[in-house]
Short mmCIF file of C-alpha atoms in Angstrom, two decimals:
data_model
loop_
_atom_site.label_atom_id
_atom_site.label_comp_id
_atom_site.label_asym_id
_atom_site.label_seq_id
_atom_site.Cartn_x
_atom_site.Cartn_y
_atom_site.Cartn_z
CA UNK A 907 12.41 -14.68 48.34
CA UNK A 908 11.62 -14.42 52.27
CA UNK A 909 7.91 -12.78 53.04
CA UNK A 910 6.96 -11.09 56.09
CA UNK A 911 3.43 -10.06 56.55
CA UNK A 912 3.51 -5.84 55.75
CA UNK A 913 3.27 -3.56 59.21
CA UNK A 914 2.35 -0.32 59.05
CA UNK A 915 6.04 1.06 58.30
CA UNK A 916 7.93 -0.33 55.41
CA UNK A 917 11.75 0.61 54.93
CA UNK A 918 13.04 -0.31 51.75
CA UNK A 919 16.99 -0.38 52.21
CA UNK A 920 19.08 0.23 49.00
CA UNK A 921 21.62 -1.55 47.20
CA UNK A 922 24.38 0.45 45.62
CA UNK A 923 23.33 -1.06 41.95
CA UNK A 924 19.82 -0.03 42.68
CA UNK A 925 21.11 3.61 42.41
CA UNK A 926 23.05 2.68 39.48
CA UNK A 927 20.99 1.44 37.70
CA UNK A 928 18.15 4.11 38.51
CA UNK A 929 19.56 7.35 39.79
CA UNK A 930 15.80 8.44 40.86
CA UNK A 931 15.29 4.94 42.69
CA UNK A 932 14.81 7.18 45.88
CA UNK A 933 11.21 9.01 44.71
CA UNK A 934 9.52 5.23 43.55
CA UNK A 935 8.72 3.97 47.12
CA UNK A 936 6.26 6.29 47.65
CA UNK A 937 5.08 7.11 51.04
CA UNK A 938 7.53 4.53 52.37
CA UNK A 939 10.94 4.79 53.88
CA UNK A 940 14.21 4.93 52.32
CA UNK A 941 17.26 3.50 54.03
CA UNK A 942 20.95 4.16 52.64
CA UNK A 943 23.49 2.53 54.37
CA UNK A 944 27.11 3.75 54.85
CA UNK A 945 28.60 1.04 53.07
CA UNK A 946 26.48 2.26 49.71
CA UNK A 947 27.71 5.81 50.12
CA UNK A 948 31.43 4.19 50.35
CA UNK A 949 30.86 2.10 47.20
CA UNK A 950 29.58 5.54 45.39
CA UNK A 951 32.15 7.37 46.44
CA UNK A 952 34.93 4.33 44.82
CA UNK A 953 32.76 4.58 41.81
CA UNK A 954 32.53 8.58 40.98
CA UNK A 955 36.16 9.32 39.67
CA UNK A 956 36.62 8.76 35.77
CA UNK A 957 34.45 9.46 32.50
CA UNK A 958 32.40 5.87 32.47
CA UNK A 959 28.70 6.03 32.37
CA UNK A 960 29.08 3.95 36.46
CA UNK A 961 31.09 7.12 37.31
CA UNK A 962 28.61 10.09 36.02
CA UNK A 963 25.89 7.92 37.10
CA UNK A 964 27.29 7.72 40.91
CA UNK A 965 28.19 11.54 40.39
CA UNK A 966 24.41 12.45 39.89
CA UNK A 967 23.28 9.97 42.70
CA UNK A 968 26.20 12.21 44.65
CA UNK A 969 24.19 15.64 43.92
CA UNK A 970 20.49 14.36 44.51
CA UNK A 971 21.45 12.94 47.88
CA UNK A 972 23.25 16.36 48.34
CA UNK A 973 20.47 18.72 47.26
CA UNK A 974 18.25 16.70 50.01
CA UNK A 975 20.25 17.10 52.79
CA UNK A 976 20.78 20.48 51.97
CA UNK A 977 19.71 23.42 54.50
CA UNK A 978 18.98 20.37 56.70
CA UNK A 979 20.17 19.79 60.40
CA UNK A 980 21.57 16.93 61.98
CA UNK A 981 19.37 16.16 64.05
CA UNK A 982 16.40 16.22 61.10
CA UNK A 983 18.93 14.08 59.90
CA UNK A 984 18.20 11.14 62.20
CA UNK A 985 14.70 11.96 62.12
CA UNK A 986 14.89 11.20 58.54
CA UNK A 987 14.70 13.93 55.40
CA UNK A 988 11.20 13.99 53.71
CA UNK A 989 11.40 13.02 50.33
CA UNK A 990 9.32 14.97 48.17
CA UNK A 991 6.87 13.40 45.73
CA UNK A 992 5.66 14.81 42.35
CA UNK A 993 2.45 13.57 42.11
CA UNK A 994 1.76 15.14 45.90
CA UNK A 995 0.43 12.65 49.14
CA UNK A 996 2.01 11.56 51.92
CA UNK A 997 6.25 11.66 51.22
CA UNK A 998 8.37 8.91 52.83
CA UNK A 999 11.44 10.22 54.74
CA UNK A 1000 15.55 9.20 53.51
CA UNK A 1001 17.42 7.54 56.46
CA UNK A 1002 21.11 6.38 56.40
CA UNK A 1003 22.42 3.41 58.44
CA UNK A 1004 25.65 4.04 60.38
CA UNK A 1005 26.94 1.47 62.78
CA UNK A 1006 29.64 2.29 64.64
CA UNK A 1007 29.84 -1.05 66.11
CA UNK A 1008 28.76 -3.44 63.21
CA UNK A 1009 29.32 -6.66 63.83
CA UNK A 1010 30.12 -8.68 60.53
CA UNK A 1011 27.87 -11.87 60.25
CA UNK A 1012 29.19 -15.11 61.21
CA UNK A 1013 31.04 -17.38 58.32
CA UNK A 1014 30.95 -14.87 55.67
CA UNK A 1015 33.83 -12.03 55.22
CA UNK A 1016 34.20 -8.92 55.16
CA UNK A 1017 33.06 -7.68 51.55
CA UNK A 1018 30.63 -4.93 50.79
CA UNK A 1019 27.64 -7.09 50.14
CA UNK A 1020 27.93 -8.74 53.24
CA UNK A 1021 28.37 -5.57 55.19
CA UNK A 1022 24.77 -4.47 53.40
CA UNK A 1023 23.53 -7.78 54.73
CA UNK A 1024 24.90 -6.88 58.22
CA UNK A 1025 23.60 -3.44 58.23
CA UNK A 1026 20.06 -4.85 57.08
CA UNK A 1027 19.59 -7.42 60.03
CA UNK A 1028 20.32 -4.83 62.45
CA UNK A 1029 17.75 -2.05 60.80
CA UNK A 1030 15.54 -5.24 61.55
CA UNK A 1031 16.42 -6.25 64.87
CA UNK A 1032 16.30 -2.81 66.11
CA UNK A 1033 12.42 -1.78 64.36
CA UNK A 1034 10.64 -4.66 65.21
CA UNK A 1035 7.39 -2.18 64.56
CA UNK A 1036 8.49 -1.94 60.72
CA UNK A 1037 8.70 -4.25 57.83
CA UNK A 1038 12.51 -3.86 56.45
CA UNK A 1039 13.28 -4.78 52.99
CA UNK A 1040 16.61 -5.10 50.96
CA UNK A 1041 16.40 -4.25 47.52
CA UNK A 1042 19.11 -5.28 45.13
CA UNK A 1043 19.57 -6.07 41.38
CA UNK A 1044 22.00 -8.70 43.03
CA UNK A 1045 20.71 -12.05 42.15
CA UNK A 1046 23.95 -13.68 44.55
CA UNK A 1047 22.82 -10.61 47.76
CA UNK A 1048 19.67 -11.69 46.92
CA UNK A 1049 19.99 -15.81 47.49
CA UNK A 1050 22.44 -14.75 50.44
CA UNK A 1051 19.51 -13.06 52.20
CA UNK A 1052 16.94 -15.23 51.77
CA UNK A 1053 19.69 -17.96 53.14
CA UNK A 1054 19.87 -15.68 55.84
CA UNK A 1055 16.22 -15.06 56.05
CA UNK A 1056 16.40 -11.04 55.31
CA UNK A 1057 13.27 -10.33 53.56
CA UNK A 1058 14.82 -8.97 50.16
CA UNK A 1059 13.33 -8.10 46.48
CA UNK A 1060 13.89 -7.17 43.23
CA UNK A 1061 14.15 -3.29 42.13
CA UNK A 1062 10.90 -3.81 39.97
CA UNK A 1063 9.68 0.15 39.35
CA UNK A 1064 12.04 -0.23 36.19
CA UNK A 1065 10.47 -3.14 34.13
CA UNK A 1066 8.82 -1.91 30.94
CA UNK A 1067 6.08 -4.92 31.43
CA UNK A 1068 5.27 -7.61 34.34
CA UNK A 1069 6.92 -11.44 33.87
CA UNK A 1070 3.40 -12.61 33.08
CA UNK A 1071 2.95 -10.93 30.09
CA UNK A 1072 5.59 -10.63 26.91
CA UNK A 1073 7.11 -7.85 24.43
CA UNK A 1074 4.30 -7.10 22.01
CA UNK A 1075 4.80 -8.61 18.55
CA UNK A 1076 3.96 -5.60 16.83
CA UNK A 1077 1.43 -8.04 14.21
CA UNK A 1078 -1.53 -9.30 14.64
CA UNK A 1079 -1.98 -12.46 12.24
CA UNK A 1080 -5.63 -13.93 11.15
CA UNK A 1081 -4.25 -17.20 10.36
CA UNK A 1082 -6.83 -18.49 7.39
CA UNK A 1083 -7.61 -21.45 10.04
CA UNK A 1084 -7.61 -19.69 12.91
CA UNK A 1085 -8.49 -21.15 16.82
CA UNK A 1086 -12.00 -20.50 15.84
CA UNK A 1087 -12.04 -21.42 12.53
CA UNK A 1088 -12.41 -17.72 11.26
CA UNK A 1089 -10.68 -15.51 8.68
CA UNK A 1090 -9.97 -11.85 9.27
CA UNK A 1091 -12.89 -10.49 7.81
CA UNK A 1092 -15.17 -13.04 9.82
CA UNK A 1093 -13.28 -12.30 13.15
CA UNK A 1094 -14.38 -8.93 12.98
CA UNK A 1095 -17.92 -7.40 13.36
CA UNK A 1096 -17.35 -3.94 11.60
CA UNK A 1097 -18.26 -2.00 8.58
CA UNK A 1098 -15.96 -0.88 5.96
CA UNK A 1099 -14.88 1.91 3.66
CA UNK A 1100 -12.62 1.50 1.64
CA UNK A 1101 -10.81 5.13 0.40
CA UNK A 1102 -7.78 5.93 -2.01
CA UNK A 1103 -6.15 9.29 -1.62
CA UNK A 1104 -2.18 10.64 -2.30
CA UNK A 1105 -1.54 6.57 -3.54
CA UNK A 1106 -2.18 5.20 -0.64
CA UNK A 1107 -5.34 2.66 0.24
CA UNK A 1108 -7.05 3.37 3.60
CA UNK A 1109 -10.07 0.64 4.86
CA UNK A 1110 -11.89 2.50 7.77
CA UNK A 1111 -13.77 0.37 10.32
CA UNK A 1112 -16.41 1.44 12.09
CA UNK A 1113 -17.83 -1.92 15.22
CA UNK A 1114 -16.17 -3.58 17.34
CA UNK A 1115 -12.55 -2.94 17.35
CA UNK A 1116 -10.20 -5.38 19.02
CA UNK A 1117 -8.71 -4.20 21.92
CA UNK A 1118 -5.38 -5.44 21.10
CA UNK A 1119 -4.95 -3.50 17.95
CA UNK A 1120 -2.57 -0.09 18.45
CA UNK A 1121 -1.24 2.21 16.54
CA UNK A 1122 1.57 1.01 14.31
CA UNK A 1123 1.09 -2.44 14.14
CA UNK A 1124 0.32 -5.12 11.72
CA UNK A 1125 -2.75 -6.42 10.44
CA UNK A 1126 -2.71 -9.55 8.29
CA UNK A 1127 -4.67 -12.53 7.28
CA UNK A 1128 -1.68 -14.81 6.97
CA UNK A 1129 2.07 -15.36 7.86
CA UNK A 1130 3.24 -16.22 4.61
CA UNK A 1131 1.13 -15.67 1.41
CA UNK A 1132 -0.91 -13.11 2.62
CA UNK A 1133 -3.76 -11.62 0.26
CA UNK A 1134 -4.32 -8.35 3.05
CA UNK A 1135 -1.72 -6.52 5.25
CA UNK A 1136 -2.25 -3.38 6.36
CA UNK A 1137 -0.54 -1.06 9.38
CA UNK A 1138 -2.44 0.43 12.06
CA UNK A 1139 -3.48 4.27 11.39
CA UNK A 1140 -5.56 5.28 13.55
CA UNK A 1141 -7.69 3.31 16.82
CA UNK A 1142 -10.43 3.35 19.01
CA UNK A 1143 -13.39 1.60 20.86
CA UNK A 1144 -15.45 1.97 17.39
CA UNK A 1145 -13.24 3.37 14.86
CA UNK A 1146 -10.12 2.44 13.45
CA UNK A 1147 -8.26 3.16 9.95
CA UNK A 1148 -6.17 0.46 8.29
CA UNK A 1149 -3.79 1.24 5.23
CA UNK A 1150 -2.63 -1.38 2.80
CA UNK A 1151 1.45 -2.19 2.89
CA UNK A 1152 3.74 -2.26 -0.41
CA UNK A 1153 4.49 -5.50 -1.29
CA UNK A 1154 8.13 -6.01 -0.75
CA UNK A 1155 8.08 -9.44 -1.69
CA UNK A 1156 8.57 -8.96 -6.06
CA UNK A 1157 9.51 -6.19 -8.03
CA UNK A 1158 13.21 -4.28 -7.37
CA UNK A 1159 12.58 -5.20 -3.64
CA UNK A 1160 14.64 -2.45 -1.33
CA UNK A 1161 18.26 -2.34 -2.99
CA UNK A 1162 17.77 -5.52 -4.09
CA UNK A 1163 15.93 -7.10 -0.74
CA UNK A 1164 12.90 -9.44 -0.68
CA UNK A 1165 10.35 -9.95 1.68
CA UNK A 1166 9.93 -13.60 2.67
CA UNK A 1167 6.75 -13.60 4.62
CA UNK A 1168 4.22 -10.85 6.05
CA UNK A 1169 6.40 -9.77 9.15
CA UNK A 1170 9.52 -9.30 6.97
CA UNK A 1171 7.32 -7.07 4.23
CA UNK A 1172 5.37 -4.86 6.99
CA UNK A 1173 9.47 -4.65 8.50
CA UNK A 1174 10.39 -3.34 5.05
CA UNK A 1175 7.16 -1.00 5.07
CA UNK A 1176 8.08 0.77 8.18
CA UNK A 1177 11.73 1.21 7.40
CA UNK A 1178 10.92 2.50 3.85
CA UNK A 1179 7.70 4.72 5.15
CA UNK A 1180 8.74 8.39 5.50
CA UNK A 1181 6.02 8.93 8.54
CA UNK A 1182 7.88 6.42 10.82
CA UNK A 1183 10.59 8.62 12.67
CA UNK A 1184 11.63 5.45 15.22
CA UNK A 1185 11.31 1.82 14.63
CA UNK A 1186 12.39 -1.23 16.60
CA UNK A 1187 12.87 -4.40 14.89
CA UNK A 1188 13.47 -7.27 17.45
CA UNK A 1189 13.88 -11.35 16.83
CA UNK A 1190 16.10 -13.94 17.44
CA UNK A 1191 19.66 -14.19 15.67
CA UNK A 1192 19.37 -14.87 11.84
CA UNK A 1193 15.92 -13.35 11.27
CA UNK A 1194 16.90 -10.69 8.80
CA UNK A 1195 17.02 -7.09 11.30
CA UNK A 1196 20.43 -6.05 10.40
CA UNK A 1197 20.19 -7.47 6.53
CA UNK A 1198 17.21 -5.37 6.17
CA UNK A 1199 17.77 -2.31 7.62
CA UNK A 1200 20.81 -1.61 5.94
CA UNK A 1201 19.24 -2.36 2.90
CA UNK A 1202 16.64 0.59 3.16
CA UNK A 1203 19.13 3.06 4.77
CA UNK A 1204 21.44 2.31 1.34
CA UNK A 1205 18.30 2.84 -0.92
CA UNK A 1206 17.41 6.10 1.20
CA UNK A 1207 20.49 7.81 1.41
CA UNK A 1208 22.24 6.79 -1.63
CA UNK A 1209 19.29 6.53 -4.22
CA UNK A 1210 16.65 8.36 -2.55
CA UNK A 1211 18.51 11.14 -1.20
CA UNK A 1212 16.20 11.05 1.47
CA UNK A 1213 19.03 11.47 4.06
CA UNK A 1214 22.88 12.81 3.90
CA UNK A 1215 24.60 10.09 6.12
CA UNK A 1216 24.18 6.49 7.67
CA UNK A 1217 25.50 6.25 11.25
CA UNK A 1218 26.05 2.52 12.54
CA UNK A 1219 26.22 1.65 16.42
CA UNK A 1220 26.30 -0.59 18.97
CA UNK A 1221 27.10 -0.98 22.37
CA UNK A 1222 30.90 -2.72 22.53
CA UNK A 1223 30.01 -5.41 25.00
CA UNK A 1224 31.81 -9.03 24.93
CA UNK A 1225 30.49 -12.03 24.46
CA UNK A 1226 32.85 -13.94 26.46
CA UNK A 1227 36.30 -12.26 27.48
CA UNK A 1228 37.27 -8.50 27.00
CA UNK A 1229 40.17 -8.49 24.34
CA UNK A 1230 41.47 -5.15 25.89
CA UNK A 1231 42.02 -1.90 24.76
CA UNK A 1232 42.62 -1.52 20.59
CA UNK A 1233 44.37 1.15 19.43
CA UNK A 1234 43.51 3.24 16.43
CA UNK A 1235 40.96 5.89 15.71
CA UNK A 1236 37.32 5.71 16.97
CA UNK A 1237 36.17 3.67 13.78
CA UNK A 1238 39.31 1.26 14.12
CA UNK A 1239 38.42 0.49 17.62
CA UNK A 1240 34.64 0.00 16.58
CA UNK A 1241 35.78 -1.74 13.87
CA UNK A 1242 35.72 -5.59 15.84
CA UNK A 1243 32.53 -4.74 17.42
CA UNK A 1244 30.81 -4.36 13.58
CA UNK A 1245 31.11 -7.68 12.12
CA UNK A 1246 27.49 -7.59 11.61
CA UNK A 1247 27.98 -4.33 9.63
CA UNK A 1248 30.46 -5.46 7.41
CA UNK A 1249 28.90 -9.56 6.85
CA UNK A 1250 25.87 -7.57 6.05
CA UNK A 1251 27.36 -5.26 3.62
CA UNK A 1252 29.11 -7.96 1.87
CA UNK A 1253 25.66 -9.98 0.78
CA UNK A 1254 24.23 -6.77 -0.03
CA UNK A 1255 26.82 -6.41 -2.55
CA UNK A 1256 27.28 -9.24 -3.62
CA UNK A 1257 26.94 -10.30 -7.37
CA UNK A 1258 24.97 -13.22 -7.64
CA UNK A 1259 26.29 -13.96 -11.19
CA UNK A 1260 30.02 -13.87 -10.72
CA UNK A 1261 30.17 -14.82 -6.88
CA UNK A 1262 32.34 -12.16 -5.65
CA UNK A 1263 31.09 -9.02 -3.71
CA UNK A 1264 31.98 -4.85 -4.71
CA UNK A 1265 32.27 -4.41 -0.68
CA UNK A 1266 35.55 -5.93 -1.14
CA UNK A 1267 36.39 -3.32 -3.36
CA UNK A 1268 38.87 -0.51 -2.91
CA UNK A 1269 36.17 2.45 -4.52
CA UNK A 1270 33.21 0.71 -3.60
CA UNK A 1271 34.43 1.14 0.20
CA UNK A 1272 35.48 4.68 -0.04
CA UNK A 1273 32.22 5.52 -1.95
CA UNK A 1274 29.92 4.11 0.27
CA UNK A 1275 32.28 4.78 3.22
CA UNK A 1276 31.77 8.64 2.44
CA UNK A 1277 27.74 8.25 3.51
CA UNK A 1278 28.62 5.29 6.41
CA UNK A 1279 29.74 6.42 9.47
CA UNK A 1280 30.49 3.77 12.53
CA UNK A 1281 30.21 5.31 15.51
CA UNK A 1282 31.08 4.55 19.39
CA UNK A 1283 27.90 5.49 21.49
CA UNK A 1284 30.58 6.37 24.33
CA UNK A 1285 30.81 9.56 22.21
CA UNK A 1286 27.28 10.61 21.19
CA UNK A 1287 26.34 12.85 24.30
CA UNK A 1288 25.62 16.19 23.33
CA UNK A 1289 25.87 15.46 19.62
CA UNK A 1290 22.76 16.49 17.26
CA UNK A 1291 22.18 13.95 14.03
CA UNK A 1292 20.52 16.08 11.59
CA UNK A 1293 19.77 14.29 8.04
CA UNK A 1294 20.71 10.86 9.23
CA UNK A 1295 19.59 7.37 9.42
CA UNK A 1296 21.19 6.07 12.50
CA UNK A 1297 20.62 2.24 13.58
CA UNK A 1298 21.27 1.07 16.94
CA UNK A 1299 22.29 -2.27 17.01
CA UNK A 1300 22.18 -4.98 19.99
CA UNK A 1301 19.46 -2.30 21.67
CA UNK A 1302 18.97 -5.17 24.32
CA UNK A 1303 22.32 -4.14 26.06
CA UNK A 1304 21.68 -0.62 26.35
CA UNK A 1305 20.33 0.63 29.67
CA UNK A 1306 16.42 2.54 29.38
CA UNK A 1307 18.75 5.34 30.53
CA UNK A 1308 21.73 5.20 27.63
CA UNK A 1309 19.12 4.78 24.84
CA UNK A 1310 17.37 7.47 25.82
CA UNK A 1311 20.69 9.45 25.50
CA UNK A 1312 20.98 8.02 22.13
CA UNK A 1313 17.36 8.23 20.83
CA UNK A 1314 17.29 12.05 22.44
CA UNK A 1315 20.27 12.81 19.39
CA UNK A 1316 17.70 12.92 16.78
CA UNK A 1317 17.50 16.51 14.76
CA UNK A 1318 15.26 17.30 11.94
CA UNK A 1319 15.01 14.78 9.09
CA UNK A 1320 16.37 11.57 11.13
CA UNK A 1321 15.03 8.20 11.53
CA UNK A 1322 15.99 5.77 14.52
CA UNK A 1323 16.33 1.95 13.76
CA UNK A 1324 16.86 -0.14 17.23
CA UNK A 1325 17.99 -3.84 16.46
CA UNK A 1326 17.86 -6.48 19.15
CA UNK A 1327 17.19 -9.80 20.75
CA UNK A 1328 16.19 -9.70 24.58
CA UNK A 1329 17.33 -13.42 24.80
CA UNK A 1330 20.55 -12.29 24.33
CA UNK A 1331 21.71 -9.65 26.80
CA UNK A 1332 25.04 -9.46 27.90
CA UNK A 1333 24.74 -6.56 30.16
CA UNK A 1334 24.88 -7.66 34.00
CA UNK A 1335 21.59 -6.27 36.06
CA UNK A 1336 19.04 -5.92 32.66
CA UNK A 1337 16.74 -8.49 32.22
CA UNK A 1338 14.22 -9.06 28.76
CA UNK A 1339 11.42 -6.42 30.51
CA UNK A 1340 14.42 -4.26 32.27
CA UNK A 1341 16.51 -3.30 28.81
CA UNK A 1342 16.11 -0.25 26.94
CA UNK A 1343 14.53 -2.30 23.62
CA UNK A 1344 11.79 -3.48 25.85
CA UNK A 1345 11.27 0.15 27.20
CA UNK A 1346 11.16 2.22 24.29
CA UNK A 1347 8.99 -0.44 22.87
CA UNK A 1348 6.40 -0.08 25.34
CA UNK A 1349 6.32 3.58 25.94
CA UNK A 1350 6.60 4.20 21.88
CA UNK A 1351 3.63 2.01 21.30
CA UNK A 1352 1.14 4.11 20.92
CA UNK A 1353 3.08 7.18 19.36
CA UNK A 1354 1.86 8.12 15.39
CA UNK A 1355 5.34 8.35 14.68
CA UNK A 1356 6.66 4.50 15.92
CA UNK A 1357 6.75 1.00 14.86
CA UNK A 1358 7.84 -2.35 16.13
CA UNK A 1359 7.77 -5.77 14.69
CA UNK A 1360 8.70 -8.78 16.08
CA UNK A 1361 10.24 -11.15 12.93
CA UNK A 1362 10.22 -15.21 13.45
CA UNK A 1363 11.43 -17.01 10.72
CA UNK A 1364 15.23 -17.48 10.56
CA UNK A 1365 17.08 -16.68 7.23
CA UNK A 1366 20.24 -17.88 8.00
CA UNK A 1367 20.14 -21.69 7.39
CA UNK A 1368 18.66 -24.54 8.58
CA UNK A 1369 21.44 -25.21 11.29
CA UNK A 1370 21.03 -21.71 12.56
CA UNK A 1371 17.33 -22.47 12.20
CA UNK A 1372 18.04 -25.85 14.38
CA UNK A 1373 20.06 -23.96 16.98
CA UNK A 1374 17.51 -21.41 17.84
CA UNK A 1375 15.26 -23.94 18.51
CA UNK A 1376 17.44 -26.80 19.89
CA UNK A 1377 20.23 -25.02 22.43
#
């Protein structure tokens, strides 16, 4: 990206995705300058018609800018409307760009982008006393500009974390062998008591707590084989509470489900523990997310009675091309997007003795298809999910703003699964620290209520295994 040393004014000019992306983009530059061009209003204006989450987005960008330039003359117009700021100090001031007399850059055409570029280089030319910035989500705008030397950056206010760091894990593993040679017990310089009460086995600490640890996360002394793992109750600077996990890995299982290691048992904990109201499970493809969530949202609603209904979703994004529109009822049309769902269901069924699977079964289907609902997110606004387990699959392609739409549906009595993999995102503009699973995961991490887990090892097979590691 092209660098100019910082003056004393800074004027951040806007990309139309920018605004799309974050509808309150304008109030995160702080005491600087905001610069819409006319082109961006055009683009909004093409986008606003229809019932697509672009078009109510571009609608609400259509009534902020309209509430600010409300009650407001022209000329405070060109002297640029204050923006107000909610944590108080100096407010920067909203400008738009509107060149009469544009003249389109030299070699490139006449397309939107370019105009943007246009309209940036002559902000420039004409306020040599300020720094001017283009901000886009772009990654094409933004090697264009820095070909054309237009000092130009990423929208960054929205990433859940910085590039440096990575999604926490959820676990924290005392390998027996550890970098220093050290066991869990001999890493840590506390004092414990150990307490049973309502079934449950609680080790309080009371030293030096690792600063690492939060609330909800796993504490173990091994990846696989572990003698102790135990979640996260309670933390601070000299106390913390750990309590002991079920072991998932013999016995009944969950509907028939076995833990294969000490990320896949504390996964099995958190999905099965009452007290957990949201939960994200993330990991690459073949690790076990959807295999074993279903598997505790059949032994809670249908054995446990714990809830009346499952609800299945996931956002109906391609892989490669769009197959156009399907016709049928809301579950038909879903019904391409959920081949997880139904490869899922199929092993979960499946009888081990004869070979064949019950899912495959006419009154199987219909029994289990009374409690399973698959549901488009397109149609969730407004609705309230009282009783339910609902699982959000592919989380990664969801926007911070549509999963919040999503998560916000929960009544009394309902738990919230997200499934995903921020290597693969399919949703132009989100990145691994821009999606909604990295988002919820970082502002849920410290909530009583929430849990994450990262899983590793691949169930699939050894070629899936391979591939993970290998492509």
């Amino acid at each position: 990206m092209v660098r100019i040393d910082k003056k004393a004014n800074r004027l951040y000019v806007l990309d139309t995705n920018v605004l799309i992306h974050d509808p309150a983009a304008l109030y995160h530059f702080e005491e600087h300058d905001v610069v819409i061009p006319m082109t961006v209003l055009e683009e909004l204006d093409k986008h606003k018609n229809g019932m697509r989450e672009i078009a109510r987005t571009a609608r609400q960008i259509s009534r902020t800018l309209s509430d600010l330039t409300a009650h407001v003359t022209p000329e405070e117009i060109q002297q640029g409307i204050p923006i107000p700021r909610v944590t108080g100090g100096p407010a920067g001031r909203l400008r738009f760009l509107c060149y009469q007399d544009l003249a389109p850059l030299e070699t490139l055409e006449n397309s939107p982008d370019n105009r943007i570029l246009a309209e940036t280089c002559r902000l420039r030319d004409e306020r040599p006393d300020a720094s001017v910035t283009l901000v886009t989500k772009d990654i094409n705008l933004r090697v264009k500009a820095t070909a054309l030397n237009v000092p130009v950056e990423d929208y960054l206010n929205d990433k859940a974390f910085d590039d440096l760091d990575a999604m926490i894990e959820g676990a924290k593993v005392y390998a027996d062998a550890g970098r220093d040679g050290r066991s869990l017990w001999e890493s840590l310089d506390v004092e414990v008591m150990v307490e049973r009460t309502d079934g449950h086995t609680l080790y309080h600490l009371e030293g030096s707590i690792p600063e690492d640890w939060h609330v909800g996360m796993l504490v173990s002394d091994s990846e696989n084989g572990a003698e102790f793992e135990a979640i996260v109750r309670s933390h601070g600077p000299r106390k913390a509470s750990l309590q002991l996990l079920t072991n998932y890995r013999h016995h009944g299982g969950v509907w028939g489900v076995h833990a294969h290691d000490s990320r896949q048992n504390f996964a099995l904990n958190l999905l099965m523990d009452p007290t957990i109201d949201f939960l994200t499970l993330a990991g690459s493809a073949g690790t076990g997310k959807t295999f074993m969530t279903l598997a505790a949202a059949l032994q809670q609603t249908l054995d446990g009675k714990q809830f009346e209904r499952i609800v299945f979703t996931r956002a109906p994004i391609p892989m490669g091309e769009d197959i156009g529109f399907l016709p049928g009822t809301e579950e038909e049309k879903m019904s391409p997007w959920m081949g997880a769902f139904h490869d899922n269901m199929d092993n979960l069924l499946r009888d081990e003795r004869e070979g064949s699977s019950s899912w495959n079964d006419g009154a199987t289907r219909q029994l289990i298809g009374s409690r399973v609902q698959i549901r488009s997110p397109t149609f969730m606004r407004g609705r309230t999910l009282n009783d339910t387990f609902l699982i959000i699959d592919e989380a990664q392609n969801f926007t911070p703003k549509q999963l919040k739409s999503l998560v916000t549906r929960a009544g009394r009595n309902t738990k919230i699964v997200c499934l995903g993999n921020v290597g693969q995102i399919d949703t132009p503009y989100l990145t691994a620290n821009t999606c909604g699973m990295a988002a919820v995961v970082e502002r849920f991490r410290d909530w009583p209520h929430a849990g994450h887990i990262t899983l590793r090892s691949v169930e699939r097979s050894r070629l899936a295994l391979a591939a993970e590691e290998l492509l």
